[in-house]
């Protein structure tokens, strides 16, 4: 699939709302298994400018970067997530377009519902004992990826509001949701010796090493071994 090159004047301003979100920390081989389950899709970076040769990003490249994050955790180091922090996963190149900028570089622009995949970091508040997603601070905890998909969107050219059932990526998100339900668990976090099941999920193959996660160790948190 090759996305078309266009302009904002031609494409209009796409907007989406009512996002469904799944957060999961996976072992590398689990992410690879998810790729296999999804089969026909491509990955496009949503932050930064790229040459046409770099688009779409290969699954192998994404997996290699993710693997470096997990290897850091296993070594007791905090991952440096500077590349591919936010990407679009799509089964249809019609869901996005490319905006050319000086230097023959291109920005990726969504124009229809697609799966937004972000580096996921969560925070824990000692005040109310709650874990919250997408908290960026010195105290945040790297926890894999967040998969997001909207339920309604505004068609950029007609301004018509539409339900996502009309989107080819709705099935892609449903596959991700089912795979996560079958292969991950709500994380049984240990806080001061008490179990708290949190909605952020953990791959079943992560339990053997998760309590070496440096940001959990620093906060005095742990995961119950099931």
mmCIF file of C-alpha atoms in Angstrom:
data_model
loop_
_atom_site.group_PDB
_atom_site.id
_atom_site.type_symbol
_atom_site.label_atom_id
_atom_site.label_comp_id
_atom_site.label_asym_id
_atom_site.label_seq_id
_atom_site.Cartn_x
_atom_site.Cartn_y
_atom_site.Cartn_z
ATOM 1 C CA UNK A 1 0.000 0.000 0.000
ATOM 2 C CA UNK A 2 1.293 3.455 -0.869
ATOM 3 C CA UNK A 3 -0.457 6.472 0.614
ATOM 4 C CA UNK A 4 -1.292 9.428 -1.564
ATOM 5 C CA UNK A 5 0.544 12.744 -1.349
ATOM 6 C CA UNK A 6 -1.862 15.624 -0.801
ATOM 7 C CA UNK A 7 -2.429 18.921 1.027
ATOM 8 C CA UNK A 8 -4.429 20.084 4.023
ATOM 9 C CA UNK A 9 -6.509 22.316 1.741
ATOM 10 C CA UNK A 10 -7.470 19.273 -0.318
ATOM 11 C CA UNK A 11 -7.974 16.823 2.553
ATOM 12 C CA UNK A 12 -9.564 18.927 5.280
ATOM 13 C CA UNK A 13 -9.206 18.409 9.026
ATOM 14 C CA UNK A 14 -10.086 14.895 10.220
ATOM 15 C CA UNK A 15 -11.334 14.530 13.806
ATOM 16 C CA UNK A 16 -12.245 11.500 15.908
ATOM 17 C CA UNK A 17 -13.729 10.923 19.374
ATOM 18 C CA UNK A 18 -14.904 8.341 21.924
ATOM 19 C CA UNK A 19 -11.677 6.362 21.864
ATOM 20 C CA UNK A 20 -11.530 2.769 23.101
ATOM 21 C CA UNK A 21 -8.140 2.034 24.664
ATOM 22 C CA UNK A 22 -6.146 -1.078 25.557
ATOM 23 C CA UNK A 23 -2.870 -0.881 27.462
ATOM 24 C CA UNK A 24 -0.580 -3.910 27.540
ATOM 25 C CA UNK A 25 3.035 -4.754 28.339
ATOM 26 C CA UNK A 26 4.010 -7.708 26.144
ATOM 27 C CA UNK A 27 7.012 -9.967 25.778
ATOM 28 C CA UNK A 28 8.685 -9.570 22.368
ATOM 29 C CA UNK A 29 7.463 -12.937 21.121
ATOM 30 C CA UNK A 30 3.935 -11.994 22.202
ATOM 31 C CA UNK A 31 4.033 -8.829 20.097
ATOM 32 C CA UNK A 32 5.309 -10.936 17.212
ATOM 33 C CA UNK A 33 2.365 -13.314 17.723
ATOM 34 C CA UNK A 34 -0.012 -10.330 17.638
ATOM 35 C CA UNK A 35 1.522 -9.249 14.322
ATOM 36 C CA UNK A 36 0.834 -12.735 12.956
ATOM 37 C CA UNK A 37 -2.767 -12.616 14.186
ATOM 38 C CA UNK A 38 -3.311 -9.279 12.427
ATOM 39 C CA UNK A 39 -1.782 -10.414 9.105
ATOM 40 C CA UNK A 40 -2.600 -7.651 6.594
ATOM 41 C CA UNK A 41 -1.720 -4.238 8.061
ATOM 42 C CA UNK A 42 0.954 -1.564 7.847
ATOM 43 C CA UNK A 43 2.642 0.726 10.370
ATOM 44 C CA UNK A 44 3.096 4.462 9.804
ATOM 45 C CA UNK A 45 4.879 6.856 12.203
ATOM 46 C CA UNK A 46 2.638 9.719 13.358
ATOM 47 C CA UNK A 47 5.406 11.909 14.762
ATOM 48 C CA UNK A 48 8.358 13.232 12.773
ATOM 49 C CA UNK A 49 9.103 13.676 9.076
ATOM 50 C CA UNK A 50 10.276 10.845 6.826
ATOM 51 C CA UNK A 51 11.432 10.077 3.313
ATOM 52 C CA UNK A 52 9.167 7.994 1.096
ATOM 53 C CA UNK A 53 11.643 5.127 1.415
ATOM 54 C CA UNK A 54 10.952 4.995 5.160
ATOM 55 C CA UNK A 55 7.172 4.682 4.728
ATOM 56 C CA UNK A 56 5.565 2.539 5.872
ATOM 57 C CA UNK A 57 7.813 1.429 8.743
ATOM 58 C CA UNK A 58 8.529 -2.279 8.540
ATOM 59 C CA UNK A 59 7.158 -4.609 11.182
ATOM 60 C CA UNK A 60 10.713 -5.902 11.677
ATOM 61 C CA UNK A 61 11.915 -2.379 12.480
ATOM 62 C CA UNK A 62 9.074 -1.791 14.946
ATOM 63 C CA UNK A 63 9.708 -5.169 16.586
ATOM 64 C CA UNK A 64 13.452 -4.455 16.877
ATOM 65 C CA UNK A 65 12.783 -1.136 18.613
ATOM 66 C CA UNK A 66 10.226 -2.705 20.956
ATOM 67 C CA UNK A 67 12.681 -5.523 21.678
ATOM 68 C CA UNK A 68 15.297 -2.981 22.767
ATOM 69 C CA UNK A 69 12.811 -1.533 25.281
ATOM 70 C CA UNK A 70 12.065 -4.952 26.770
ATOM 71 C CA UNK A 71 15.743 -5.899 26.925
ATOM 72 C CA UNK A 72 16.385 -2.686 28.867
ATOM 73 C CA UNK A 73 13.723 -3.656 31.415
ATOM 74 C CA UNK A 74 15.252 -7.117 31.822
ATOM 75 C CA UNK A 75 18.633 -5.500 32.535
ATOM 76 C CA UNK A 76 17.067 -3.292 35.180
ATOM 77 C CA UNK A 77 17.294 -0.193 33.004
ATOM 78 C CA UNK A 78 14.598 2.334 32.045
ATOM 79 C CA UNK A 79 13.909 2.125 28.263
ATOM 80 C CA UNK A 80 14.787 5.074 26.052
ATOM 81 C CA UNK A 81 11.717 5.370 23.842
ATOM 82 C CA UNK A 82 12.765 8.026 21.350
ATOM 83 C CA UNK A 83 11.742 6.316 18.091
ATOM 84 C CA UNK A 84 8.264 5.298 16.891
ATOM 85 C CA UNK A 85 6.596 6.545 20.072
ATOM 86 C CA UNK A 86 3.327 7.112 18.206
ATOM 87 C CA UNK A 87 2.308 5.112 15.147
ATOM 88 C CA UNK A 88 -0.767 4.326 13.077
ATOM 89 C CA UNK A 89 -1.656 0.720 12.293
ATOM 90 C CA UNK A 90 -3.981 0.386 9.322
ATOM 91 C CA UNK A 91 -5.250 -2.242 6.907
ATOM 92 C CA UNK A 92 -6.061 0.427 4.319
ATOM 93 C CA UNK A 93 -3.801 3.136 2.880
ATOM 94 C CA UNK A 94 -6.985 5.169 2.298
ATOM 95 C CA UNK A 95 -6.972 5.912 6.048
ATOM 96 C CA UNK A 96 -4.083 8.365 5.745
ATOM 97 C CA UNK A 97 -2.227 10.687 3.408
ATOM 98 C CA UNK A 98 1.218 12.285 3.197
ATOM 99 C CA UNK A 99 1.957 15.993 3.485
ATOM 100 C CA UNK A 100 5.196 17.035 1.776
ATOM 101 C CA UNK A 101 7.483 19.487 3.591
ATOM 102 C CA UNK A 102 10.791 21.032 2.461
ATOM 103 C CA UNK A 103 13.643 18.608 1.847
ATOM 104 C CA UNK A 104 11.460 15.912 0.246
ATOM 105 C CA UNK A 105 10.230 14.804 3.641
ATOM 106 C CA UNK A 106 6.700 13.775 4.514
ATOM 107 C CA UNK A 107 4.330 13.963 7.475
ATOM 108 C CA UNK A 108 1.732 11.213 7.915
ATOM 109 C CA UNK A 109 -1.815 12.556 8.330
ATOM 110 C CA UNK A 110 -4.874 10.456 9.286
ATOM 111 C CA UNK A 111 -8.079 10.980 7.304
ATOM 112 C CA UNK A 112 -10.182 8.037 8.536
ATOM 113 C CA UNK A 113 -10.293 5.834 11.659
ATOM 114 C CA UNK A 114 -7.091 3.890 12.284
ATOM 115 C CA UNK A 115 -5.455 2.307 15.302
ATOM 116 C CA UNK A 116 -3.208 4.730 17.145
ATOM 117 C CA UNK A 117 -0.399 2.913 18.967
ATOM 118 C CA UNK A 118 1.617 4.820 21.555
ATOM 119 C CA UNK A 119 4.325 4.079 24.071
ATOM 120 C CA UNK A 120 2.349 3.620 27.267
ATOM 121 C CA UNK A 121 3.461 4.994 30.608
ATOM 122 C CA UNK A 122 1.389 4.922 33.754
ATOM 123 C CA UNK A 123 1.540 6.669 37.092
ATOM 124 C CA UNK A 124 0.692 5.539 40.609
ATOM 125 C CA UNK A 125 -0.689 7.990 43.152
ATOM 126 C CA UNK A 126 0.017 7.274 46.804
ATOM 127 C CA UNK A 127 -2.689 9.809 47.662
ATOM 128 C CA UNK A 128 -5.642 7.801 46.342
ATOM 129 C CA UNK A 129 -3.924 4.490 45.508
ATOM 130 C CA UNK A 130 -4.909 4.669 41.819
ATOM 131 C CA UNK A 131 -2.895 3.720 38.714
ATOM 132 C CA UNK A 132 -3.512 6.082 35.778
ATOM 133 C CA UNK A 133 -2.588 5.681 32.116
ATOM 134 C CA UNK A 134 -0.507 8.041 30.009
ATOM 135 C CA UNK A 135 1.090 9.898 32.901
ATOM 136 C CA UNK A 136 4.406 11.418 31.828
ATOM 137 C CA UNK A 137 6.563 12.367 34.781
ATOM 138 C CA UNK A 138 9.774 11.458 36.575
ATOM 139 C CA UNK A 139 7.738 8.868 38.479
ATOM 140 C CA UNK A 140 5.972 7.279 35.495
ATOM 141 C CA UNK A 141 6.253 3.551 34.774
ATOM 142 C CA UNK A 142 6.846 2.207 31.250
ATOM 143 C CA UNK A 143 4.102 -0.316 30.500
ATOM 144 C CA UNK A 144 4.289 -1.384 26.881
ATOM 145 C CA UNK A 145 1.865 -0.007 24.323
ATOM 146 C CA UNK A 146 -1.528 1.670 24.238
ATOM 147 C CA UNK A 147 -3.849 0.726 21.367
ATOM 148 C CA UNK A 148 -6.584 3.313 20.722
ATOM 149 C CA UNK A 149 -9.475 3.323 18.263
ATOM 150 C CA UNK A 150 -12.295 5.898 17.931
ATOM 151 C CA UNK A 151 -15.997 5.104 17.875
ATOM 152 C CA UNK A 152 -17.097 8.187 15.920
ATOM 153 C CA UNK A 153 -15.325 10.471 13.495
ATOM 154 C CA UNK A 154 -15.962 13.497 11.305
ATOM 155 C CA UNK A 155 -15.393 12.935 7.605
ATOM 156 C CA UNK A 156 -12.950 15.714 6.741
ATOM 157 C CA UNK A 157 -14.349 16.749 3.347
ATOM 158 C CA UNK A 158 -18.098 16.516 4.037
ATOM 159 C CA UNK A 159 -17.977 17.240 7.826
ATOM 160 C CA UNK A 160 -20.407 14.334 8.222
ATOM 161 C CA UNK A 161 -20.331 12.444 11.532
ATOM 162 C CA UNK A 162 -19.936 8.701 11.055
ATOM 163 C CA UNK A 163 -19.811 5.554 13.149
ATOM 164 C CA UNK A 164 -16.657 3.445 12.886
ATOM 165 C CA UNK A 165 -18.531 0.349 11.756
ATOM 166 C CA UNK A 166 -18.029 1.816 8.290
ATOM 167 C CA UNK A 167 -14.237 1.738 8.741
ATOM 168 C CA UNK A 168 -12.043 -1.130 7.453
ATOM 169 C CA UNK A 169 -9.877 -0.778 10.571
ATOM 170 C CA UNK A 170 -12.721 -1.655 12.946
ATOM 171 C CA UNK A 171 -12.032 -5.364 12.382
ATOM 172 C CA UNK A 172 -8.318 -4.789 12.940
ATOM 173 C CA UNK A 173 -8.995 -3.270 16.358
ATOM 174 C CA UNK A 174 -11.402 -6.058 17.276
ATOM 175 C CA UNK A 175 -8.669 -8.593 16.493
ATOM 176 C CA UNK A 176 -6.243 -6.722 18.762
ATOM 177 C CA UNK A 177 -8.849 -6.621 21.524
ATOM 178 C CA UNK A 178 -9.607 -10.343 21.262
ATOM 179 C CA UNK A 179 -5.908 -11.267 21.110
ATOM 180 C CA UNK A 180 -5.175 -9.213 24.242
ATOM 181 C CA UNK A 181 -8.125 -10.757 26.056
ATOM 182 C CA UNK A 182 -6.823 -14.260 25.251
ATOM 183 C CA UNK A 183 -3.098 -13.710 25.804
ATOM 184 C CA UNK A 184 -2.784 -11.099 28.561
ATOM 185 C CA UNK A 185 -4.188 -10.556 32.045
ATOM 186 C CA UNK A 186 -5.300 -7.530 34.065
ATOM 187 C CA UNK A 187 -2.126 -6.904 36.075
ATOM 188 C CA UNK A 188 -2.323 -8.209 39.684
ATOM 189 C CA UNK A 189 -0.271 -5.395 41.209
ATOM 190 C CA UNK A 190 1.087 -5.638 44.733
ATOM 191 C CA UNK A 191 0.961 -2.395 46.714
ATOM 192 C CA UNK A 192 2.121 -2.575 50.345
ATOM 193 C CA UNK A 193 1.542 -6.316 50.196
ATOM 194 C CA UNK A 194 -2.061 -5.943 48.987
ATOM 195 C CA UNK A 195 -3.264 -7.126 45.590
ATOM 196 C CA UNK A 196 -4.839 -4.553 43.274
ATOM 197 C CA UNK A 197 -6.030 -5.749 39.872
ATOM 198 C CA UNK A 198 -5.467 -2.893 37.429
ATOM 199 C CA UNK A 199 -6.901 -2.659 33.884
ATOM 200 C CA UNK A 200 -3.448 -2.194 32.332
ATOM 201 C CA UNK A 201 -2.676 -5.655 31.024
ATOM 202 C CA UNK A 202 0.405 -7.875 31.226
ATOM 203 C CA UNK A 203 1.443 -10.554 28.741
ATOM 204 C CA UNK A 204 1.442 -14.036 30.254
ATOM 205 C CA UNK A 205 5.101 -14.480 29.282
ATOM 206 C CA UNK A 206 6.193 -11.358 31.191
ATOM 207 C CA UNK A 207 5.528 -12.695 34.693
ATOM 208 C CA UNK A 208 8.912 -14.426 34.958
ATOM 209 C CA UNK A 209 10.861 -11.148 34.808
ATOM 210 C CA UNK A 210 8.396 -8.360 35.583
ATOM 211 C CA UNK A 211 9.453 -7.877 39.218
ATOM 212 C CA UNK A 212 12.852 -6.738 38.000
ATOM 213 C CA UNK A 213 11.178 -3.778 36.248
ATOM 214 C CA UNK A 214 13.341 -0.881 37.508
ATOM 215 C CA UNK A 215 10.481 1.615 37.827
ATOM 216 C CA UNK A 216 8.417 -0.840 39.880
ATOM 217 C CA UNK A 217 11.410 -1.544 42.117
ATOM 218 C CA UNK A 218 12.015 2.184 42.595
ATOM 219 C CA UNK A 219 8.385 2.735 43.654
ATOM 220 C CA UNK A 220 8.312 -0.295 45.953
ATOM 221 C CA UNK A 221 5.673 -1.979 43.774
ATOM 222 C CA UNK A 222 5.452 -5.562 42.551
ATOM 223 C CA UNK A 223 3.337 -8.009 40.575
ATOM 224 C CA UNK A 224 1.740 -11.083 42.141
ATOM 225 C CA UNK A 225 3.045 -14.272 40.535
ATOM 226 C CA UNK A 226 -0.022 -16.214 39.362
#
